[in-house]
Short mmCIF file of C-alpha atoms in Angstrom, two decimals:
data_model
loop_
_atom_site.label_atom_id
_atom_site.label_comp_id
_atom_site.label_asym_id
_atom_site.label_seq_id
_atom_site.Cartn_x
_atom_site.Cartn_y
_atom_site.Cartn_z
CA MET E 869 -0.05 -0.10 0.09
CA THR E 870 1.36 3.31 -1.12
CA ASP E 871 2.21 5.84 1.88
CA ASN E 872 0.48 9.14 0.94
CA SER E 873 1.42 10.76 4.17
CA THR E 874 2.81 13.76 2.58
CA GLU E 875 0.10 14.31 0.17
CA ALA E 876 -2.50 14.07 3.15
CA ALA E 877 -0.51 16.51 5.14
CA GLY E 878 -0.94 19.08 2.29
CA SER E 879 -4.57 18.60 1.96
CA PRO E 880 -6.49 21.62 3.33
CA ASP E 881 -9.86 19.88 3.12
CA ILE E 882 -8.67 17.03 5.34
CA ALA E 883 -6.74 19.14 7.51
CA GLY E 884 -9.95 21.28 8.04
CA VAL E 885 -11.97 18.16 9.09
CA LYS E 886 -9.20 17.20 11.53
CA THR E 887 -9.25 20.87 12.94
CA LEU E 888 -13.10 20.96 13.25
CA ALA E 889 -13.12 17.53 15.03
CA ASP E 890 -10.45 18.79 17.39
CA ALA E 891 -12.47 21.94 18.15
CA ILE E 892 -15.60 19.82 19.03
CA ARG E 893 -13.76 17.68 21.22
CA GLY E 894 -12.33 20.67 23.06
CA GLU E 895 -15.98 22.00 23.73
CA ILE E 896 -17.46 18.67 24.60
CA GLY E 897 -14.46 18.12 27.08
CA LYS E 898 -15.74 21.37 29.03
CA ALA E 899 -18.60 19.18 30.30
CA ILE E 900 -17.74 15.52 29.61
CA ILE E 901 -14.78 13.92 31.59
CA GLY E 902 -13.70 10.68 29.79
CA GLN E 903 -15.98 8.87 27.10
CA ASP E 904 -13.22 9.60 24.37
CA GLY E 905 -14.13 6.55 22.40
CA ALA E 906 -17.92 7.49 22.39
CA ILE E 907 -17.06 11.13 21.37
CA ASP E 908 -14.95 9.84 18.53
CA HIS E 909 -17.61 7.66 17.27
CA LEU E 910 -20.04 10.65 17.39
CA LEU E 911 -17.58 12.65 15.40
CA ILE E 912 -17.01 9.87 12.82
CA ALA E 913 -20.86 9.51 12.38
CA LEU E 914 -21.41 13.16 12.02
CA PHE E 915 -18.90 13.27 9.09
CA SER E 916 -20.26 10.12 7.50
CA SER E 917 -23.99 11.02 7.93
CA GLY E 918 -24.50 7.87 10.29
CA HIS E 919 -26.85 7.21 13.27
CA VAL E 920 -25.49 6.28 16.57
CA LEU E 921 -26.83 4.23 19.39
CA LEU E 922 -25.36 4.72 22.90
CA GLU E 923 -25.90 1.86 25.23
CA GLY E 924 -24.93 1.97 28.93
CA PRO E 925 -26.21 1.86 32.43
CA PRO E 926 -28.01 4.61 33.87
CA GLY E 927 -25.82 7.64 35.21
CA THR E 928 -23.04 7.25 32.57
CA ALA E 929 -23.67 10.82 30.99
CA LYS E 930 -25.17 9.37 27.72
CA THR E 931 -27.90 11.79 27.47
CA LEU E 932 -25.54 14.61 28.45
CA LEU E 933 -23.05 13.62 25.96
CA ALA E 934 -25.58 13.69 23.26
CA GLN E 935 -26.90 17.18 24.55
CA CYS E 936 -23.19 18.43 24.63
CA PHE E 937 -22.40 17.14 21.23
CA ALA E 938 -25.68 18.89 19.81
CA ALA E 939 -24.47 22.04 21.61
CA THR E 940 -21.26 22.14 19.50
CA LEU E 941 -23.24 22.28 16.21
CA VAL E 942 -25.30 25.15 14.78
CA LEU E 943 -28.10 22.91 13.66
CA ASP E 944 -31.73 22.32 14.66
CA PHE E 945 -31.83 20.01 17.47
CA GLY E 946 -34.84 17.80 18.71
CA ARG E 947 -35.46 15.50 21.66
CA VAL E 948 -38.00 12.77 22.22
CA GLN E 949 -38.12 10.99 25.65
CA PHE E 950 -39.48 7.52 24.57
CA THR E 951 -42.12 6.22 26.77
CA PRO E 952 -44.45 3.25 26.73
CA ASP E 953 -47.39 5.44 25.69
CA LEU E 954 -45.62 7.37 22.89
CA MET E 955 -47.45 7.36 19.56
CA PRO E 956 -45.93 7.67 16.21
CA GLY E 957 -47.86 11.01 15.75
CA ASP E 958 -45.83 12.39 18.63
CA ILE E 959 -42.69 11.96 16.84
CA LEU E 960 -43.80 12.59 13.17
CA GLY E 961 -46.52 15.11 13.77
CA SER E 962 -50.07 15.09 12.44
CA ASN E 963 -52.49 16.89 10.35
CA LEU E 964 -54.92 18.88 12.51
CA PHE E 965 -58.09 20.44 11.09
CA ASN E 966 -58.25 24.16 11.24
CA PHE E 967 -61.90 25.24 11.69
CA GLN E 968 -61.09 28.82 10.35
CA THR E 969 -59.82 27.75 7.08
CA SER E 970 -61.76 24.41 6.83
CA THR E 971 -58.36 22.75 5.94
CA PHE E 972 -55.99 20.25 7.53
CA THR E 973 -52.73 21.95 8.55
CA LEU E 974 -49.59 19.84 9.22
CA THR E 975 -48.11 20.15 12.81
CA ARG E 976 -44.61 18.92 12.62
CA GLY E 977 -43.21 16.72 15.36
CA PRO E 978 -39.70 16.95 16.87
CA ILE E 979 -38.27 14.61 13.96
CA PHE E 980 -38.23 17.52 11.65
CA CYS E 981 -34.75 18.61 12.80
CA ASP E 982 -31.11 18.11 11.95
CA LEU E 983 -30.12 16.09 15.05
CA LEU E 984 -32.73 14.19 17.08
CA LEU E 985 -31.90 12.81 20.49
CA ALA E 986 -34.04 9.63 20.91
CA ASP E 987 -33.68 9.20 24.77
CA GLU E 988 -34.25 5.45 25.99
CA ILE E 989 -35.36 4.49 22.62
CA ASN E 990 -36.05 0.79 23.75
CA ARG E 991 -38.93 2.12 26.17
CA THR E 992 -41.36 2.43 23.41
CA PRO E 993 -43.37 -0.21 21.56
CA PRO E 994 -42.36 -1.39 18.16
CA LYS E 995 -45.18 0.55 16.33
CA THR E 996 -43.56 3.80 17.66
CA GLN E 997 -40.02 2.69 16.92
CA ALA E 998 -40.80 1.97 13.50
CA ALA E 999 -41.83 5.56 12.99
CA LEU E 1000 -38.15 6.20 12.72
CA LEU E 1001 -37.38 3.70 10.09
CA GLU E 1002 -38.07 5.69 6.94
CA ALA E 1003 -36.55 8.74 8.32
CA MET E 1004 -33.20 7.01 9.36
CA GLN E 1005 -32.95 5.34 6.00
CA GLU E 1006 -34.28 7.77 3.32
CA ARG E 1007 -34.35 11.00 5.40
CA LYS E 1008 -38.08 11.39 4.79
CA VAL E 1009 -41.26 10.73 6.50
CA THR E 1010 -44.84 9.94 5.31
CA ILE E 1011 -47.67 11.36 7.25
CA ASP E 1012 -51.30 10.66 5.88
CA GLY E 1013 -49.85 9.59 2.48
CA GLU E 1014 -47.81 12.68 1.98
CA THR E 1015 -44.13 12.68 1.95
CA TYR E 1016 -41.94 15.11 3.53
CA ASP E 1017 -38.44 15.72 3.24
CA LEU E 1018 -35.99 15.88 6.30
CA PRO E 1019 -32.68 17.70 6.19
CA SER E 1020 -30.08 15.72 4.06
CA ASN E 1021 -27.84 15.12 7.07
CA PHE E 1022 -30.56 14.24 9.44
CA THR E 1023 -28.96 12.39 12.42
CA VAL E 1024 -30.23 10.32 15.26
CA VAL E 1025 -28.34 9.74 18.36
CA ALA E 1026 -30.26 7.25 20.42
CA THR E 1027 -29.71 6.00 24.11
CA GLN E 1028 -30.82 2.72 25.72
CA ASN E 1029 -30.19 1.05 29.07
CA PRO E 1030 -29.09 -2.49 28.61
CA ILE E 1031 -29.57 -3.77 32.21
CA GLU E 1032 -33.33 -3.00 32.69
CA GLN E 1033 -35.78 -5.88 31.60
CA GLN E 1034 -39.12 -4.42 32.60
CA GLY E 1035 -41.12 -2.06 30.35
CA VAL E 1036 -38.56 -2.25 27.44
CA TYR E 1037 -38.96 -3.39 23.90
CA PRO E 1038 -35.74 -4.57 22.12
CA LEU E 1039 -35.21 -2.94 18.79
CA PRO E 1040 -36.07 -4.99 15.82
CA GLU E 1041 -32.94 -6.14 13.68
CA ALA E 1042 -34.31 -3.97 10.84
CA GLN E 1043 -34.15 -0.86 12.99
CA LEU E 1044 -30.80 -1.69 14.54
CA ASP E 1045 -29.36 -2.00 11.06
CA ARG E 1046 -30.04 1.58 10.38
CA PHE E 1047 -27.52 2.60 13.11
CA LEU E 1048 -24.13 3.01 11.85
CA PHE E 1049 -22.51 2.54 15.28
CA LYS E 1050 -23.63 0.87 18.70
CA VAL E 1051 -21.47 2.45 21.10
CA LEU E 1052 -21.01 0.84 24.57
CA VAL E 1053 -20.77 3.55 27.18
CA ASP E 1054 -19.09 2.07 30.33
CA TYR E 1055 -18.57 3.50 33.92
CA PRO E 1056 -15.49 5.81 34.01
CA ASP E 1057 -12.26 4.79 35.61
CA ALA E 1058 -11.34 5.63 39.27
CA ASP E 1059 -9.51 8.95 38.33
CA GLN E 1060 -12.20 10.02 36.12
CA GLU E 1061 -14.97 9.31 38.56
CA ASN E 1062 -12.97 11.37 41.19
CA ALA E 1063 -12.77 14.27 38.71
CA ILE E 1064 -16.61 14.04 37.82
CA VAL E 1065 -17.48 14.05 41.49
CA ALA E 1066 -15.25 17.00 42.29
CA ALA E 1067 -16.67 18.96 39.42
CA TYR E 1068 -20.36 18.21 39.80
CA GLY E 1069 -20.74 16.98 43.27
CA GLN E 1070 -21.60 20.42 44.80
CA SER E 1071 -25.15 20.56 43.18
CA ALA E 1072 -27.83 18.18 42.71
CA ARG E 1073 -29.15 20.00 39.67
CA MET E 1074 -27.31 19.09 36.45
CA LYS E 1075 -26.05 22.09 34.53
CA ARG E 1076 -27.05 22.61 30.84
CA PRO E 1077 -24.34 22.61 28.19
CA ALA E 1078 -24.76 26.32 27.74
CA ASP E 1079 -23.90 26.75 31.50
CA MET E 1080 -20.74 24.89 30.69
CA GLY E 1081 -19.25 27.50 28.26
CA ILE E 1082 -19.90 25.10 25.18
CA ILE E 1083 -19.66 27.23 22.10
CA PRO E 1084 -21.02 26.13 18.68
CA GLN E 1085 -18.29 25.07 16.29
CA VAL E 1086 -20.08 23.63 13.31
CA ASP E 1087 -22.64 25.41 11.09
CA PRO E 1088 -24.48 23.73 8.16
CA ALA E 1089 -21.83 25.14 5.50
CA LYS E 1090 -18.89 23.69 7.51
CA LEU E 1091 -20.77 20.30 8.11
CA ALA E 1092 -21.39 20.05 4.26
CA ALA E 1093 -17.67 20.88 3.45
CA ALA E 1094 -16.59 18.38 5.92
CA ILE E 1095 -18.81 15.59 4.66
CA LYS E 1096 -17.66 16.53 1.01
CA ALA E 1097 -13.99 16.24 2.21
CA VAL E 1098 -14.57 12.90 4.03
CA ALA E 1099 -16.16 11.49 0.90
CA SER E 1100 -13.04 12.32 -1.13
CA VAL E 1101 -10.91 10.05 1.24
CA LYS E 1102 -9.55 7.18 -0.93
CA LEU E 1103 -9.99 3.57 -0.23
CA VAL E 1104 -7.86 1.37 -2.47
CA PRO E 1105 -9.43 -1.73 -3.93
CA ASP E 1106 -7.39 -3.88 -1.44
CA VAL E 1107 -8.94 -2.11 1.60
CA VAL E 1108 -12.51 -2.39 -0.03
CA ASP E 1109 -11.98 -6.09 -0.58
CA TYR E 1110 -10.91 -6.43 3.00
CA ILE E 1111 -14.21 -4.84 4.15
CA VAL E 1112 -16.19 -7.17 1.89
CA ARG E 1113 -14.24 -10.30 3.06
CA LEU E 1114 -14.67 -9.39 6.82
CA ILE E 1115 -18.58 -8.70 6.40
CA ARG E 1116 -18.84 -11.98 4.44
CA ALA E 1117 -16.95 -13.92 7.00
CA THR E 1118 -19.78 -13.04 9.55
CA ARG E 1119 -22.26 -14.99 7.41
CA GLU E 1120 -20.00 -18.05 7.12
CA THR E 1121 -18.83 -18.52 10.64
CA ASN E 1122 -20.57 -21.28 12.85
CA ASP E 1123 -20.45 -18.91 15.73
CA LEU E 1124 -23.21 -16.66 14.30
CA GLU E 1125 -26.86 -17.46 13.60
CA SER E 1126 -27.06 -14.36 11.42
CA GLY E 1127 -24.32 -12.25 9.89
CA ALA E 1128 -24.11 -8.46 8.82
CA SER E 1129 -25.82 -7.08 5.84
CA THR E 1130 -24.26 -5.38 2.63
CA ARG E 1131 -25.49 -2.03 4.32
CA ALA E 1132 -23.05 -2.87 6.93
CA ALA E 1133 -20.20 -3.09 4.52
CA VAL E 1134 -21.13 0.29 2.93
CA MET E 1135 -21.21 1.94 6.37
CA LEU E 1136 -18.12 0.49 7.48
CA ALA E 1137 -16.24 1.88 4.42
CA ASN E 1138 -17.88 5.20 5.02
CA ALA E 1139 -17.01 5.38 8.69
CA ALA E 1140 -13.31 4.29 7.72
CA ARG E 1141 -12.99 7.18 5.59
CA ALA E 1142 -14.24 9.49 8.37
CA ARG E 1143 -11.79 7.98 10.73
CA ALA E 1144 -8.88 8.48 8.29
CA ALA E 1145 -9.96 12.07 7.83
CA LEU E 1146 -10.01 12.66 11.68
CA GLN E 1147 -6.51 11.51 11.78
CA GLY E 1148 -5.47 13.91 9.10
CA ARG E 1149 -5.14 11.31 6.22
CA ASP E 1150 -6.81 11.39 2.73
CA TYR E 1151 -6.61 7.48 2.47
CA GLY E 1152 -7.98 4.76 4.52
CA ILE E 1153 -6.00 1.93 5.89
CA PRO E 1154 -7.03 -1.61 7.31
CA ASP E 1155 -6.34 -0.19 10.79
CA ASP E 1156 -9.25 2.08 10.19
CA VAL E 1157 -11.58 -0.80 9.44
CA LYS E 1158 -10.20 -2.76 12.40
CA ALA E 1159 -10.83 -0.12 14.91
CA LEU E 1160 -14.48 0.48 13.88
CA ALA E 1161 -15.44 -3.21 12.89
CA ALA E 1162 -16.84 -4.03 16.48
CA SER E 1163 -19.01 -0.84 16.80
CA VAL E 1164 -20.40 -1.37 13.30
CA LEU E 1165 -21.16 -5.15 13.61
CA ARG E 1166 -22.16 -5.72 17.31
CA HIS E 1167 -25.74 -4.86 16.72
CA ARG E 1168 -25.95 -6.49 13.37
CA ILE E 1169 -24.92 -10.17 14.18
CA VAL E 1170 -26.92 -12.83 16.27
CA LEU E 1171 -24.88 -15.37 18.14
CA SER E 1172 -25.44 -19.07 17.47
CA PRO E 1173 -26.94 -21.03 20.36
CA THR E 1174 -23.47 -22.73 20.73
CA ALA E 1175 -21.77 -19.46 21.16
CA GLU E 1176 -24.40 -18.31 23.58
CA ILE E 1177 -23.91 -21.61 25.65
CA GLU E 1178 -20.24 -21.21 25.67
CA GLY E 1179 -20.72 -17.61 27.03
CA ARG E 1180 -19.16 -15.89 24.14
CA ASN E 1181 -20.08 -12.19 23.11
CA ALA E 1182 -20.23 -10.15 19.81
CA GLU E 1183 -16.88 -8.64 20.58
CA ASP E 1184 -15.05 -11.72 21.00
CA ILE E 1185 -16.48 -13.20 17.74
CA VAL E 1186 -15.74 -10.00 15.71
CA ALA E 1187 -12.21 -9.87 17.30
CA GLN E 1188 -11.64 -13.41 16.05
CA LEU E 1189 -13.04 -12.73 12.51
CA ILE E 1190 -10.54 -9.89 12.28
CA VAL E 1191 -7.74 -12.22 13.27
CA ASN E 1192 -8.79 -14.72 10.77
CA THR E 1193 -9.36 -12.48 7.87
CA ASP E 1194 -6.09 -11.45 6.15
CA ALA E 1195 -5.78 -7.78 5.94
CA PRO E 1196 -3.83 -6.03 3.05
CA ARG E 1197 -0.30 -4.76 3.69
#
């Protein structure tokens, strides 16, 4: 594989993406201590137009992270707190009859935004979860037979709690496949937890991102330019072939009952481009693919009964598939 580091260093577009990402990290760091991996995944998703599912136990700042991330963007932000009684119309909106004009008028729901925080998405029934399917895939919604476009970069950041079993509705595979990443948000380490308690332990009321001095860094023009720059990142045929072989390996191993889709391969390629840009490169390498494979695949694969009995998990199986799949040099 040719070393294009000199060329990458002289690329102002790619350098601009890296500079923008560093500025966003700096702003989020004013409020969030730790969670560097989750922040990197949010940035990659932002610049590759993907959706993110944050999964972790309560109290690990998933919602605050999404709010702070949104605060760095000069974009329309919407939030839906998912509950068992939430209806599709509460998300999409509905046509209401206007008695003065004797016509129906569309009242738009919170989904009509650039960035939607779907908080505790697994707390609402499948009928309501399905309201997001068309929006996440096609960036449009259908209400009473009429189709309405959403912003071209419409993005969903969803959160869910993996340890609660009552009153939750697991997301169906078709919807999980719409998410670029499933990011596992874990508890902070001891030093980080000390810093969090020292910073926020003096008040029971959680501050808002604006109170923490977070300043927007990305407007729609900057975002469009960054996405265009990321799309120009080169993936040589060997890297594309590596992605395809890795995805196909998920369908051929006996450890999995169901493997990843072709959509997963496309999304992994886009994410690899964005990761390369965040590191200042205008070319993708196998390490970009390896670093993101677990986050792209963990919610798209179904373990076989044998693997479950043996106590294996998705991360172990993906790691083994990476080892068994020859990467280009």
